[in-house]
mmCIF file of C-alpha atoms in Angstrom:
data_model
loop_
_atom_site.group_PDB
_atom_site.id
_atom_site.type_symbol
_atom_site.label_atom_id
_atom_site.label_comp_id
_atom_site.label_asym_id
_atom_site.label_seq_id
_atom_site.Cartn_x
_atom_site.Cartn_y
_atom_site.Cartn_z
ATOM 1 C CA MET P 1 -9.566 -8.793 -14.202
ATOM 2 C CA LYS P 2 -13.133 -7.166 -14.507
ATOM 3 C CA VAL P 3 -13.178 -5.525 -11.264
ATOM 4 C CA PRO P 4 -10.389 -2.562 -10.792
ATOM 5 C CA LEU P 5 -7.544 -3.875 -8.937
ATOM 6 C CA LEU P 6 -7.806 -1.615 -5.899
ATOM 7 C CA ASP P 7 -11.591 -2.505 -5.471
ATOM 8 C CA TYR P 8 -10.758 -6.300 -5.822
ATOM 9 C CA LEU P 9 -8.151 -5.762 -2.959
ATOM 10 C CA GLN P 10 -10.358 -3.994 -0.706
ATOM 11 C CA TRP P 11 -12.877 -6.824 -1.288
ATOM 12 C CA LYS P 12 -10.394 -9.517 -0.565
ATOM 13 C CA MET P 13 -9.257 -7.709 2.694
ATOM 14 C CA GLY P 14 -12.696 -7.338 3.894
ATOM 15 C CA CYS P 15 -12.653 -3.543 4.160
ATOM 16 C CA ALA P 16 -15.751 -1.551 4.308
ATOM 17 C CA TYR P 17 -13.939 1.361 2.437
ATOM 18 C CA LEU P 18 -11.094 1.604 0.130
ATOM 19 C CA SER P 19 -9.215 3.818 2.628
ATOM 20 C CA ASP P 20 -9.256 1.113 5.198
ATOM 21 C CA LEU P 21 -6.373 -0.452 3.244
ATOM 22 C CA HIS P 22 -4.268 2.497 4.583
ATOM 23 C CA TRP P 23 -4.766 1.157 8.254
ATOM 24 C CA LEU P 24 -3.711 -2.456 7.827
ATOM 25 C CA SER P 25 -1.629 -4.103 10.563
ATOM 26 C CA GLY P 26 1.530 -6.019 9.875
ATOM 27 C CA GLY P 27 -0.168 -9.446 9.633
ATOM 28 C CA GLN P 28 -2.867 -7.897 7.237
ATOM 29 C CA LYS P 29 -0.049 -6.217 5.176
ATOM 30 C CA MET P 30 1.611 -9.821 4.789
ATOM 31 C CA ARG P 31 -1.946 -11.189 3.907
ATOM 32 C CA LEU P 32 -2.510 -8.489 1.121
ATOM 33 C CA ALA P 33 0.939 -9.471 -0.189
ATOM 34 C CA ARG P 34 -0.087 -12.985 -0.611
ATOM 35 C CA GLU P 35 -3.323 -11.904 -2.122
ATOM 36 C CA ILE P 36 -1.297 -9.734 -4.717
ATOM 37 C CA GLU P 37 0.914 -12.758 -5.345
ATOM 38 C CA ARG P 38 -2.182 -14.586 -6.495
ATOM 39 C CA ILE P 39 -2.797 -12.096 -9.148
ATOM 40 C CA GLU P 40 -0.590 -12.437 -12.250
ATOM 41 C CA ALA P 41 0.717 -9.067 -13.528
ATOM 42 C CA PRO P 42 -1.351 -9.207 -16.739
ATOM 43 C CA GLU P 43 -4.498 -9.429 -15.196
ATOM 44 C CA ALA P 44 -4.453 -5.660 -14.259
ATOM 45 C CA SER P 45 -3.380 -2.883 -16.494
ATOM 46 C CA LEU P 46 0.043 -0.947 -15.684
ATOM 47 C CA HIS P 47 -2.061 1.961 -14.872
ATOM 48 C CA GLU P 48 -3.982 -0.162 -12.151
ATOM 49 C CA TRP P 49 -0.794 -1.564 -10.796
ATOM 50 C CA ASN P 50 0.729 1.929 -10.653
ATOM 51 C CA ASP P 51 -2.491 3.349 -8.957
ATOM 52 C CA ALA P 52 -2.279 0.789 -6.239
ATOM 53 C CA LEU P 53 1.559 1.280 -5.769
ATOM 54 C CA GLU P 54 0.766 5.059 -5.368
ATOM 55 C CA TYR P 55 -2.275 4.813 -3.439
ATOM 56 C CA LEU P 56 -1.363 2.131 -0.848
ATOM 57 C CA LEU P 57 2.323 3.089 -0.491
ATOM 58 C CA GLY P 58 2.842 6.522 -1.847
ATOM 59 C CA CYS P 59 5.491 5.282 -4.404
ATOM 60 C CA ARG P 60 6.589 6.475 -7.803
ATOM 61 C CA PRO P 61 5.055 4.494 -10.729
ATOM 62 C CA GLU P 62 6.998 1.670 -12.271
ATOM 63 C CA SER P 63 7.729 1.271 -15.874
ATOM 64 C CA THR P 64 5.923 -2.382 -16.158
ATOM 65 C CA ALA P 65 3.072 -4.089 -14.468
ATOM 66 C CA GLU P 66 5.422 -6.770 -13.174
ATOM 67 C CA ALA P 67 7.707 -4.112 -11.721
ATOM 68 C CA ALA P 68 4.871 -2.438 -9.857
ATOM 69 C CA ARG P 69 3.152 -5.782 -8.787
ATOM 70 C CA ALA P 70 6.801 -6.746 -7.449
ATOM 71 C CA ALA P 71 7.316 -3.326 -5.602
ATOM 72 C CA LEU P 72 4.030 -3.697 -3.980
ATOM 73 C CA ILE P 73 4.678 -7.162 -2.602
ATOM 74 C CA ALA P 74 8.081 -6.325 -1.507
ATOM 75 C CA ALA P 75 7.017 -3.107 0.217
ATOM 76 C CA LEU P 76 3.969 -4.922 2.077
ATOM 77 C CA ARG P 77 6.404 -7.517 3.342
ATOM 78 C CA GLY P 78 8.794 -4.847 4.530
ATOM 79 C CA GLN P 79 11.527 -6.088 2.211
ATOM 80 C CA ASP P 80 12.067 -2.550 0.639
ATOM 81 C CA GLU P 81 13.320 -0.978 3.768
ATOM 82 C CA GLN P 82 15.967 -3.596 4.230
ATOM 83 C CA LYS P 83 17.273 -2.975 0.870
ATOM 84 C CA GLY P 84 17.125 0.724 0.900
ATOM 85 C CA GLY P 85 13.963 0.974 -1.277
ATOM 86 C CA ASN P 86 11.790 4.028 -1.426
ATOM 87 C CA HIS P 87 8.184 2.473 -0.832
ATOM 88 C CA GLY P 88 7.416 3.808 2.506
ATOM 89 C CA GLY P 89 3.836 3.875 2.691
ATOM 90 C CA ILE P 90 1.774 5.077 5.769
ATOM 91 C CA GLN P 91 3.262 4.013 9.087
ATOM 92 C CA ALA P 92 2.375 5.273 12.467
ATOM 93 C CA GLY P 93 5.309 7.887 12.611
ATOM 94 C CA ASN P 94 4.645 9.535 9.437
ATOM 95 C CA ARG P 95 0.765 9.355 10.138
ATOM 96 C CA THR P 96 1.674 11.378 13.276
ATOM 97 C CA ALA P 97 3.807 13.975 11.285
ATOM 98 C CA ALA P 98 1.268 14.310 8.491
ATOM 99 C CA ALA P 99 -1.467 14.948 10.905
ATOM 100 C CA ALA P 100 0.752 17.641 12.607
ATOM 101 C CA ASP P 101 1.515 19.147 9.113
ATOM 102 C CA ALA P 102 -2.110 19.223 8.166
ATOM 103 C CA GLY P 103 -2.960 20.854 11.338
ATOM 104 C CA GLY P 104 -4.962 17.849 12.681
ATOM 105 C CA ALA P 105 -4.967 16.427 16.163
ATOM 106 C CA VAL P 106 -1.773 14.367 17.007
ATOM 107 C CA PRO P 107 -2.702 11.723 19.513
ATOM 108 C CA ALA P 108 -1.273 12.126 23.176
ATOM 109 C CA GLY P 109 1.985 10.176 23.650
ATOM 110 C CA GLN P 110 2.944 10.802 20.156
ATOM 111 C CA ARG P 111 3.678 14.410 20.144
ATOM 112 C CA SER P 112 7.223 15.602 19.803
#
């Protein structure tokens, strides 16, 4: 892959900014998982797969490109939560907690 993996995913999802990948809806996450399935593990380096895993989901690195790719797909599909995995990513609940922890504004109706 000549384009960095995260940049390629940004382009495939039609995101103006890389950070827009953090705000995908459930359906968009499924679409992103399908896009990743179309990429063979050897097409990107282990470093790129682990960067994507950490950037998109906040997960620990994997030891192989295949494992990192599989973890990305599973987490985006929500399968890791059903199996007790640790690929949480950014969701509405922890975005609110993160904003409060960082001293940011918490939207009305989401305050504890």
